[in-house]
PDB file of C-alpha atoms in Angstrom:
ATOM      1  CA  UNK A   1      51.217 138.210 -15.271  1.00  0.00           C
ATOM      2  CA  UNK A   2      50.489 140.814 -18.352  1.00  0.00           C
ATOM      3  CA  UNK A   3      50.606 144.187 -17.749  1.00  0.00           C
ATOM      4  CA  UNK A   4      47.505 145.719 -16.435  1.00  0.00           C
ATOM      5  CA  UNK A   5      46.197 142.671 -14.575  1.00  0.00           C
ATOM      6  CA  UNK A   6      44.421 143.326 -11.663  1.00  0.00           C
ATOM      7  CA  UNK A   7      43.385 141.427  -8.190  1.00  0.00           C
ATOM      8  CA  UNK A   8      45.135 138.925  -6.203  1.00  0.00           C
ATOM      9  CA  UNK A   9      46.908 135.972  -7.670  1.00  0.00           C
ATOM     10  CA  UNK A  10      47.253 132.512  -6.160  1.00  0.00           C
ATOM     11  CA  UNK A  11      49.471 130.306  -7.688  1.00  0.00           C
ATOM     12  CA  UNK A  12      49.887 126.314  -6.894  1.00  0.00           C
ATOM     13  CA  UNK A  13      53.257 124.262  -7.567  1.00  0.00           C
ATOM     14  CA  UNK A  14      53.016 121.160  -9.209  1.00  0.00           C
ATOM     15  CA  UNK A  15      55.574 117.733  -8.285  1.00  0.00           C
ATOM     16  CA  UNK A  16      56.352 115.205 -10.431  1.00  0.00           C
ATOM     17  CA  UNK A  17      58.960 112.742  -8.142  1.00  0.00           C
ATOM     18  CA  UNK A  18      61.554 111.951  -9.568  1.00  0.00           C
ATOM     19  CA  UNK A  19      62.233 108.484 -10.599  1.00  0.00           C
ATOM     20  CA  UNK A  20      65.714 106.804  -9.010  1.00  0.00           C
ATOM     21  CA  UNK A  21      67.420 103.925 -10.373  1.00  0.00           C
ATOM     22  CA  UNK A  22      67.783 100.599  -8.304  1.00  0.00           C
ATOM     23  CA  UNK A  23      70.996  98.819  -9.863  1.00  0.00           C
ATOM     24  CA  UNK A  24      71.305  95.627  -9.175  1.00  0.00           C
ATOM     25  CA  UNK A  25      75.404  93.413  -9.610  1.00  0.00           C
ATOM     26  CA  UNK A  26      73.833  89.259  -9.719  1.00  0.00           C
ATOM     27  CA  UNK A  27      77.086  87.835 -10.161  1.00  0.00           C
ATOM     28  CA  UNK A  28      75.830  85.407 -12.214  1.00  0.00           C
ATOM     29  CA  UNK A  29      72.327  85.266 -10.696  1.00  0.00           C
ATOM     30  CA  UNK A  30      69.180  86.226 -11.497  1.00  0.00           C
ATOM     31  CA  UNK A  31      66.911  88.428  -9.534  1.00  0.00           C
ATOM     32  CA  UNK A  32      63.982  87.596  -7.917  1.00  0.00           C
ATOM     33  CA  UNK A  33      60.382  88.696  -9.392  1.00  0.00           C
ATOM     34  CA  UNK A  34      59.085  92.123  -7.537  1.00  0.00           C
ATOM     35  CA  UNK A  35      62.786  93.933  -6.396  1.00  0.00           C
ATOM     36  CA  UNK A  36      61.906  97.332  -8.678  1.00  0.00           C
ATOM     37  CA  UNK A  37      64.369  99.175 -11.224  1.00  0.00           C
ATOM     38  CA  UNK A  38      63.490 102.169  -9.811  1.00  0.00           C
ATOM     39  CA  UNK A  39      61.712 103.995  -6.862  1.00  0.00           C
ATOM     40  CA  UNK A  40      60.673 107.565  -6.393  1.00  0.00           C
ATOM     41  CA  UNK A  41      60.547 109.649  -2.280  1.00  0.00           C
ATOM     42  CA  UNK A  42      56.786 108.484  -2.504  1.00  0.00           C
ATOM     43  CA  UNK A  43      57.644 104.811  -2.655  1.00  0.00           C
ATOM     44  CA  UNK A  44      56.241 102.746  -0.042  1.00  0.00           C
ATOM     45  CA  UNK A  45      59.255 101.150   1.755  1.00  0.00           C
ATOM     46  CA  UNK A  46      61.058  98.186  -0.762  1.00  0.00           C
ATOM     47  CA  UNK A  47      62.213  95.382   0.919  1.00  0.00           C
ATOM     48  CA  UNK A  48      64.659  93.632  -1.215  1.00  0.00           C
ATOM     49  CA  UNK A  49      64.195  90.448  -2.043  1.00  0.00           C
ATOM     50  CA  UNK A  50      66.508  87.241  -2.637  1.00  0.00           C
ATOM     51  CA  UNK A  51      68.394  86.398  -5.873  1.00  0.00           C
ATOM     52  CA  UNK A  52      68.610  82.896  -6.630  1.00  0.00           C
ATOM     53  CA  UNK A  53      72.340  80.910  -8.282  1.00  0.00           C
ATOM     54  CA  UNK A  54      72.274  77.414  -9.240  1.00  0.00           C
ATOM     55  CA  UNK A  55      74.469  75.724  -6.926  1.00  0.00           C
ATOM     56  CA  UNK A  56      75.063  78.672  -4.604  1.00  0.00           C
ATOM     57  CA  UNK A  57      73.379  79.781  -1.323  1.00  0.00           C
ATOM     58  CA  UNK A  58      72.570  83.934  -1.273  1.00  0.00           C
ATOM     59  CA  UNK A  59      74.438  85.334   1.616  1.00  0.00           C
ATOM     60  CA  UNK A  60      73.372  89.124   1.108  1.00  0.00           C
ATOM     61  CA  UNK A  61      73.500  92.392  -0.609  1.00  0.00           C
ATOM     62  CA  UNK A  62      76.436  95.334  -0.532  1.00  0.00           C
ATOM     63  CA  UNK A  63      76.517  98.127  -1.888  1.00  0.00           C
ATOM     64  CA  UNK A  64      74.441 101.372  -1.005  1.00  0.00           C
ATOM     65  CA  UNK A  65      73.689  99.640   2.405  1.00  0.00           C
ATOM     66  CA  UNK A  66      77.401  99.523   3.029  1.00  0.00           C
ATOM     67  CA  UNK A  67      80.198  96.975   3.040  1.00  0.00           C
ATOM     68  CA  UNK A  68      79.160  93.989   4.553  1.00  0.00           C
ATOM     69  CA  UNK A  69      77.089  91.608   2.676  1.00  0.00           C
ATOM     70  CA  UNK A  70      72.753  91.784   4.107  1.00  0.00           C
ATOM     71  CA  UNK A  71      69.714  90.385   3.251  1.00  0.00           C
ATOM     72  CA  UNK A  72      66.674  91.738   3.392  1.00  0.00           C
ATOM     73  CA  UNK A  73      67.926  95.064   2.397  1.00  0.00           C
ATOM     74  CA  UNK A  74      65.611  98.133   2.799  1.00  0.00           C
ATOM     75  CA  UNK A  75      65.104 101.338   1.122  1.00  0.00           C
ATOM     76  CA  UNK A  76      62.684 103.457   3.291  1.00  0.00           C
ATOM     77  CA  UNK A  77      60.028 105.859   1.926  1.00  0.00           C
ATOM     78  CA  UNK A  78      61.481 109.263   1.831  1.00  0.00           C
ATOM     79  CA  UNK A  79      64.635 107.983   0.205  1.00  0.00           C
ATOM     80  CA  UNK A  80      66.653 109.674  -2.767  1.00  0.00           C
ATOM     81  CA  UNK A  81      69.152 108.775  -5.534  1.00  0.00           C
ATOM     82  CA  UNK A  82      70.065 106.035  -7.277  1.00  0.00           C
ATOM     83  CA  UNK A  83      71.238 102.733  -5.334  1.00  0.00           C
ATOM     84  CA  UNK A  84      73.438  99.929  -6.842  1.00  0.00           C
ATOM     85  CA  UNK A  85      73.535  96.876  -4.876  1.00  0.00           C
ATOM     86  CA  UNK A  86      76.048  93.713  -5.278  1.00  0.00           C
ATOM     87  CA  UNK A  87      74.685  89.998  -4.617  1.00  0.00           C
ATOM     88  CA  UNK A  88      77.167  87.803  -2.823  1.00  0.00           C
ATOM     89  CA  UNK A  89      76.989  83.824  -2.669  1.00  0.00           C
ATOM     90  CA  UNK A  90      78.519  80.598  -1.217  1.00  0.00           C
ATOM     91  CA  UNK A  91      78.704  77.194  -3.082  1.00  0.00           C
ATOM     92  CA  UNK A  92      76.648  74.512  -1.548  1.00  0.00           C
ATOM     93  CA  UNK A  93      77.979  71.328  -0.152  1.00  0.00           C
ATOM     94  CA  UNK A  94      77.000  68.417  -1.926  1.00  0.00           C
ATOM     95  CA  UNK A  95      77.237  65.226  -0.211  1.00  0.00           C
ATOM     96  CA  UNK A  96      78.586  61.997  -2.169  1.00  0.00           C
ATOM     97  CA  UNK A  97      78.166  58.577  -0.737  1.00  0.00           C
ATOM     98  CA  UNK A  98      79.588  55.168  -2.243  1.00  0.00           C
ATOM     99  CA  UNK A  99      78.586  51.940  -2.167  1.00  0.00           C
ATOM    100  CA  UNK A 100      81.361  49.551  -2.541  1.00  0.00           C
ATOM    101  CA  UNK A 101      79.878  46.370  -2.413  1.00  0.00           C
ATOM    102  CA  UNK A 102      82.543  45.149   0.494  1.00  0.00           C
ATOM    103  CA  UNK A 103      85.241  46.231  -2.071  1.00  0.00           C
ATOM    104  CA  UNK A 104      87.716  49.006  -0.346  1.00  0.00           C
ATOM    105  CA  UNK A 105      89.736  51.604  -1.891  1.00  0.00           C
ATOM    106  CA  UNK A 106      93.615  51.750  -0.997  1.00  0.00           C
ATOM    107  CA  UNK A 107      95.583  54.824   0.101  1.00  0.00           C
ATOM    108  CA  UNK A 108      92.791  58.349   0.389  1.00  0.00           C
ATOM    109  CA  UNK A 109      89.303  57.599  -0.418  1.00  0.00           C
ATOM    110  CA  UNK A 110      87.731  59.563  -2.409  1.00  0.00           C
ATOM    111  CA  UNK A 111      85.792  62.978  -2.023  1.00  0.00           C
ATOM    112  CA  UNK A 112      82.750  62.933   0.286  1.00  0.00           C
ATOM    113  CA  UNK A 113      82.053  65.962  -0.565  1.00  0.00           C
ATOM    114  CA  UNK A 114      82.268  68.957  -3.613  1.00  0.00           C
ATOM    115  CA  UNK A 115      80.596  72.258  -4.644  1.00  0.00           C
ATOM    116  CA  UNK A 116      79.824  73.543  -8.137  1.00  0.00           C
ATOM    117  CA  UNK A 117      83.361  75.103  -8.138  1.00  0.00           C
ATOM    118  CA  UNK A 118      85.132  71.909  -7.138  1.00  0.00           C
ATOM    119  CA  UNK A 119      87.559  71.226 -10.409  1.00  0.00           C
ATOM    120  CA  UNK A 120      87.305  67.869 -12.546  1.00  0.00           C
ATOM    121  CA  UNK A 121      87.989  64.548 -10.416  1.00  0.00           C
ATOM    122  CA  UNK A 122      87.445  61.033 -11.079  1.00  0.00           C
ATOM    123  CA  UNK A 123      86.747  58.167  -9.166  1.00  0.00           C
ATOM    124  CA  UNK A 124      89.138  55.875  -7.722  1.00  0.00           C
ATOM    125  CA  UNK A 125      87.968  52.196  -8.401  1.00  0.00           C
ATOM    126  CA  UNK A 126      87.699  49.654  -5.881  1.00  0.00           C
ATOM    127  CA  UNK A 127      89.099  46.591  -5.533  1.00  0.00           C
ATOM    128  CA  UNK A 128      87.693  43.315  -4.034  1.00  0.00           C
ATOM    129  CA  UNK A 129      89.088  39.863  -3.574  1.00  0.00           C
ATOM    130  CA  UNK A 130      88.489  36.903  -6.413  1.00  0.00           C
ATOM    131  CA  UNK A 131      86.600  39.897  -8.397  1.00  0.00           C
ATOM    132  CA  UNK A 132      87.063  42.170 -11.580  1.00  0.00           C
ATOM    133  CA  UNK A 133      85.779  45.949 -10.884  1.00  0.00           C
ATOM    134  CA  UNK A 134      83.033  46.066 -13.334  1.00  0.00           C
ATOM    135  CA  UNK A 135      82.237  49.915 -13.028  1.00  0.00           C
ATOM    136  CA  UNK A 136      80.143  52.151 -10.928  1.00  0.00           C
ATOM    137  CA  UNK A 137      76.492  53.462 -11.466  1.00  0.00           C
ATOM    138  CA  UNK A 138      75.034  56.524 -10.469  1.00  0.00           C
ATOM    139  CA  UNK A 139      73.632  59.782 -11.377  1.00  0.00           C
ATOM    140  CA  UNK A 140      72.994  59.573 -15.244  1.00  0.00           C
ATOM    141  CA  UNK A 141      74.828  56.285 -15.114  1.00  0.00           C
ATOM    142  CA  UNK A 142      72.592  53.112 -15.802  1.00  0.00           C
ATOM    143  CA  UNK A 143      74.779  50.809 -16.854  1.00  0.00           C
ATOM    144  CA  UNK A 144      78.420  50.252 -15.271  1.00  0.00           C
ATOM    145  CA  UNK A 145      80.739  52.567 -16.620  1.00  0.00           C
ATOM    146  CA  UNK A 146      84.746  51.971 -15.168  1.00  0.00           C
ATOM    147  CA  UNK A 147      85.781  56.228 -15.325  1.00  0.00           C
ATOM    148  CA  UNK A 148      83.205  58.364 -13.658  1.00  0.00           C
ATOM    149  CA  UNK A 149      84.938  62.197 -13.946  1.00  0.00           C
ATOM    150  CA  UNK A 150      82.499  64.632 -12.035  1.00  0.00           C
ATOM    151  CA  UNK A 151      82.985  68.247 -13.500  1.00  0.00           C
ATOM    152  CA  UNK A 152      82.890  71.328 -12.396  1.00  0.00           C
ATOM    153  CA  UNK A 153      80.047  73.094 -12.664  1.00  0.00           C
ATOM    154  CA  UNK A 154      78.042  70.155 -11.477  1.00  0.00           C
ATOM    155  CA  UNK A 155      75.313  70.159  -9.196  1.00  0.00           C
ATOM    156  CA  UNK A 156      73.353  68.055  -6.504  1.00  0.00           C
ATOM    157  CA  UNK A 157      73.862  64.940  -4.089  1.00  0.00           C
ATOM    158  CA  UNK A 158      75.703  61.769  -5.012  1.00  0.00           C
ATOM    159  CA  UNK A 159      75.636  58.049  -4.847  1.00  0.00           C
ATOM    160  CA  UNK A 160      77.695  55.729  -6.189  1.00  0.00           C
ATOM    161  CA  UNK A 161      76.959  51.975  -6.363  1.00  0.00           C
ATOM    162  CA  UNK A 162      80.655  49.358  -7.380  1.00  0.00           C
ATOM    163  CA  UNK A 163      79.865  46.550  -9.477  1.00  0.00           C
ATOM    164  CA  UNK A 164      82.072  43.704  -9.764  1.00  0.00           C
ATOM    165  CA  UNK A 165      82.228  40.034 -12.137  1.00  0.00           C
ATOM    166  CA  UNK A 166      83.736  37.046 -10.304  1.00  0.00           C
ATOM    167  CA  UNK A 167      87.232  36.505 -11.523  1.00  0.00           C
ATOM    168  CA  UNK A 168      87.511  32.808 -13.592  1.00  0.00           C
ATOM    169  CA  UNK A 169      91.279  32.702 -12.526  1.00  0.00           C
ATOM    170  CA  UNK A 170      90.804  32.838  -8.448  1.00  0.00           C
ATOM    171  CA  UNK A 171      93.486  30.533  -6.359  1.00  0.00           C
ATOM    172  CA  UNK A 172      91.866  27.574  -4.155  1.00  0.00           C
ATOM    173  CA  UNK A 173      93.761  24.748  -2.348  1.00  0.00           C
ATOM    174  CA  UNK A 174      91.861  21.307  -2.062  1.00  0.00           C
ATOM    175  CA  UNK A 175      94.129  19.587   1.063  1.00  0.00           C
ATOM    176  CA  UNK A 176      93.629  15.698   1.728  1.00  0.00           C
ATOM    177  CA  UNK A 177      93.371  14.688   5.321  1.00  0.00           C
ATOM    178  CA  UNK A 178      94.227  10.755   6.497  1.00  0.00           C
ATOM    179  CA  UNK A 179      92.718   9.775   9.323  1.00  0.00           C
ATOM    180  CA  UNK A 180      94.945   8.953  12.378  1.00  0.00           C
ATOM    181  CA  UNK A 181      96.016   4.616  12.879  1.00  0.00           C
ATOM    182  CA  UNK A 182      97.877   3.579  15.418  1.00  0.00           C
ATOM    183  CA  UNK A 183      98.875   0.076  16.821  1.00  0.00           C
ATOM    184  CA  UNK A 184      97.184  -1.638  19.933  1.00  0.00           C
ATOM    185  CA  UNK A 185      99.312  -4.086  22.113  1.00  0.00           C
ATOM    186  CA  UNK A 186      97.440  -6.883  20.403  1.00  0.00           C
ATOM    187  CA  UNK A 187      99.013  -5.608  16.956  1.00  0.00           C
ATOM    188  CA  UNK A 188      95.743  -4.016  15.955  1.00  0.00           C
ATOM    189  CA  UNK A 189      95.466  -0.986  14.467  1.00  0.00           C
ATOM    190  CA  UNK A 190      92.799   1.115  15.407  1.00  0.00           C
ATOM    191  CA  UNK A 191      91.483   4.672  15.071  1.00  0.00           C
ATOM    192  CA  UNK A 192      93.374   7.468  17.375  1.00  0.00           C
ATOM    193  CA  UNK A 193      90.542   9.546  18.793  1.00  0.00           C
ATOM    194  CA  UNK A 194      89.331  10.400  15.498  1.00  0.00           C
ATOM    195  CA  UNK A 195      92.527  12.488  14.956  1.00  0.00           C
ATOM    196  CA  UNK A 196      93.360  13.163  10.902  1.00  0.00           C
ATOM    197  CA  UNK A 197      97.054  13.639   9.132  1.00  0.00           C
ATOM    198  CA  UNK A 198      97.438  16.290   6.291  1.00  0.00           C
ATOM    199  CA  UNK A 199      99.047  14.460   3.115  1.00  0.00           C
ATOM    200  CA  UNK A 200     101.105  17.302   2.346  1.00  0.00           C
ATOM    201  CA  UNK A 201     102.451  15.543  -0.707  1.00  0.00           C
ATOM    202  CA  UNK A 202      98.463  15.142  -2.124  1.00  0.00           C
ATOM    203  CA  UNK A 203      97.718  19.291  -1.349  1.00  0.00           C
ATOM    204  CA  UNK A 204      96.479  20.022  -4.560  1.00  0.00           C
ATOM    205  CA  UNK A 205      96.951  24.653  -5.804  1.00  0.00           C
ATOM    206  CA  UNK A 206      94.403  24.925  -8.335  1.00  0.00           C
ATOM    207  CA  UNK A 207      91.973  28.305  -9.756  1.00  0.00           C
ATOM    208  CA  UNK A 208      88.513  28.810 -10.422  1.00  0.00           C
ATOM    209  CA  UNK A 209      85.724  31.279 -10.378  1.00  0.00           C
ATOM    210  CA  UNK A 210      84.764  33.140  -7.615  1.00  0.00           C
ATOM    211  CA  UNK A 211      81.758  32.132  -5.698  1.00  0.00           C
ATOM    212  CA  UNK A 212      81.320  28.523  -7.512  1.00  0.00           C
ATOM    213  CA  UNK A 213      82.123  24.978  -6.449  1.00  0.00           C
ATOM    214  CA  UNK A 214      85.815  23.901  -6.841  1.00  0.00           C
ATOM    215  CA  UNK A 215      86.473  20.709  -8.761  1.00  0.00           C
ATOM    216  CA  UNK A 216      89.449  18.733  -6.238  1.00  0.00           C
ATOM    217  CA  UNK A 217      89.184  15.197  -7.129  1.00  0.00           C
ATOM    218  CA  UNK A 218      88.424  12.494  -3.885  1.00  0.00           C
ATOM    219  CA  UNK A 219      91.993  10.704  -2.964  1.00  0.00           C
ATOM    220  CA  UNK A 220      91.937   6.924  -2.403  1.00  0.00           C
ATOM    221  CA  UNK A 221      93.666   5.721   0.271  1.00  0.00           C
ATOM    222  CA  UNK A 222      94.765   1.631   0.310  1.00  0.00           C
ATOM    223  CA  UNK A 223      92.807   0.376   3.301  1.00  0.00           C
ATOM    224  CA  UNK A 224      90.737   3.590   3.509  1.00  0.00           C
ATOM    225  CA  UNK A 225      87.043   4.445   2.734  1.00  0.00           C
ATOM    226  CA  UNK A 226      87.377   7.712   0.993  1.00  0.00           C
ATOM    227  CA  UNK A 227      84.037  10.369   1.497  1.00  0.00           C
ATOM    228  CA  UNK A 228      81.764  10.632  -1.616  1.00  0.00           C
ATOM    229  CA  UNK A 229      82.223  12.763  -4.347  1.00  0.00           C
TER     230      UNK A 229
END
C-alpha cells in the first residue's frame, strides 16, 4: 500500500491445493486403470482399486493404511501428504488331472496341483501291462511326447492324457485239455461227465502282440476229434 493511499482496503487470499503424491509398490503387478498419482484436500474420496499379477490372486494394500494387507483402500477428502502403498499377492492353485488310460504310476503319483512359483518337475510315466508308454498329450502338446517338464512360471489348469502302443513281445500260454475216458464194466470206454485232463507236457509259452489273436496250433489226439482251427 504506497504511501499516501487513502480509504479502506479489502484484501482476498487466493489457494492453490497442493498436489500429494499417491505411490504405489506392484510387486511385479500392474495397476489398475483410474487409482490417481496424486490427490489434492479437495479430492473427492479415492477408493483404491485392484492391481492385477498373472498367476497371483490380490490380497490387499499396506502401507499408509497401516500394516496389514486391505483392499479397497480409501483416502478421504480432506486428506494430506503423500501416501505410498505396497500390493501383496498369493499364487493361485492350479489343478492338474491325468488320464492314464488304465495305466498306474508306482510309488507317489504325481502333483495334483502347482502355482506359478512351483519349481521345474516332470512327469512320471505310466506303466500298463502288454504295452509300451508312448507319451502324454496336453497343454501345447499334440502329439505324444515321453518328458513333459512343467516350469516355473507357468500358468493355468492341466490335463494330461497317457498314450500307449501294444507291446509285439507280450507272454501268452495256449494249454491243451483231453477230455476225460474211463472204462465201463462192459470194457467200454466212455465219456466221464464231460470232465477234461490238462496235457501238461503239450502247454505251449509263446509271445505276441497285445490285444491280437494268438497263433497256438490245434493238438491231435489218436482216437480224438480235435475242435477246429
Amino acid at each position: 500500500i504506497e504511501k499516501g493511499s487513502t480509504g479502506n482496503k479489502k484484501y482476498t487470499a487466493t489457494w492453490t491445493a497442493i498436489g500429494y503424491n499417491i505411490e504405489y509398490d506392484l510387486q511385479g503387478g500392474t495397476n489398475a486403470t483410474g487409482n490417481p498419482a496424486q490427490y489434492t484436500i479437495e479430492s473427492e474420496k479415492i477408493i483404491l482399486k485392484d492391481p492385477t499379477r498373472e498367476g497371483y490372486t490380490f490380497t490387499g494394500w499396506t502401507g499408509s493404511n497401516g500394516t496389514t494387507a486391505q483392499k479397497g483402500v480409501t483416502i478421504e477428502k480432506g486428506s494430506t501428504g503423500v501416501k505410498n502403498y505396497t500390493a501383496h499377492w498369493s499364487p493361485i492353485t492350479y489343478n492338474i488331472e491325468y488320464n492314464l488310460n488304465e495305466g498306474t504310476i508306482t510309488g507317489e503319483g504325481n502333483k495334483s496341483t502347482y502355482t506359478i512359483e512351483t519349481e521345474n518337475f516332470t512327469l512320471k510315466n505310466p506303466t500298463k501291462q502288454g504295452y509300451n508308454f508312448a507319451g502324454w498329450t496336453g497343454p501345447g502338446i499334440n502329439t505324444a511326447q515321453t518328458t513333459v517338464t512343467v516350469n516355473k512360471g507357468s500358468i493355468g489348469n492341466r490335463s494330461y492324457i497317457a498314450h500307449w502302443e501294444p507291446r509285439n513281445d507280450t507272454p501268452y500260454t495256449v494249454q491243451h485239455w483231453k477230455q476225460t475216458i474211463v472204462s465201463s464194466e462192459e470194457g467200454k470206454t466212455e465219456n466221464n461227465g464231460g470232465t477234461y485232463d490238462l496235457d501238461t507236457n503239450a502247454t505251449q509259452h509263446l509271445t505276441g502282440t497285445t490285444d491280437t489273436q494268438g497263433t497256438g496250433q490245434v493238438k491231435q489226439y489218436e482216437g480224438f476229434t480235435s475242435p477246429p482251427s
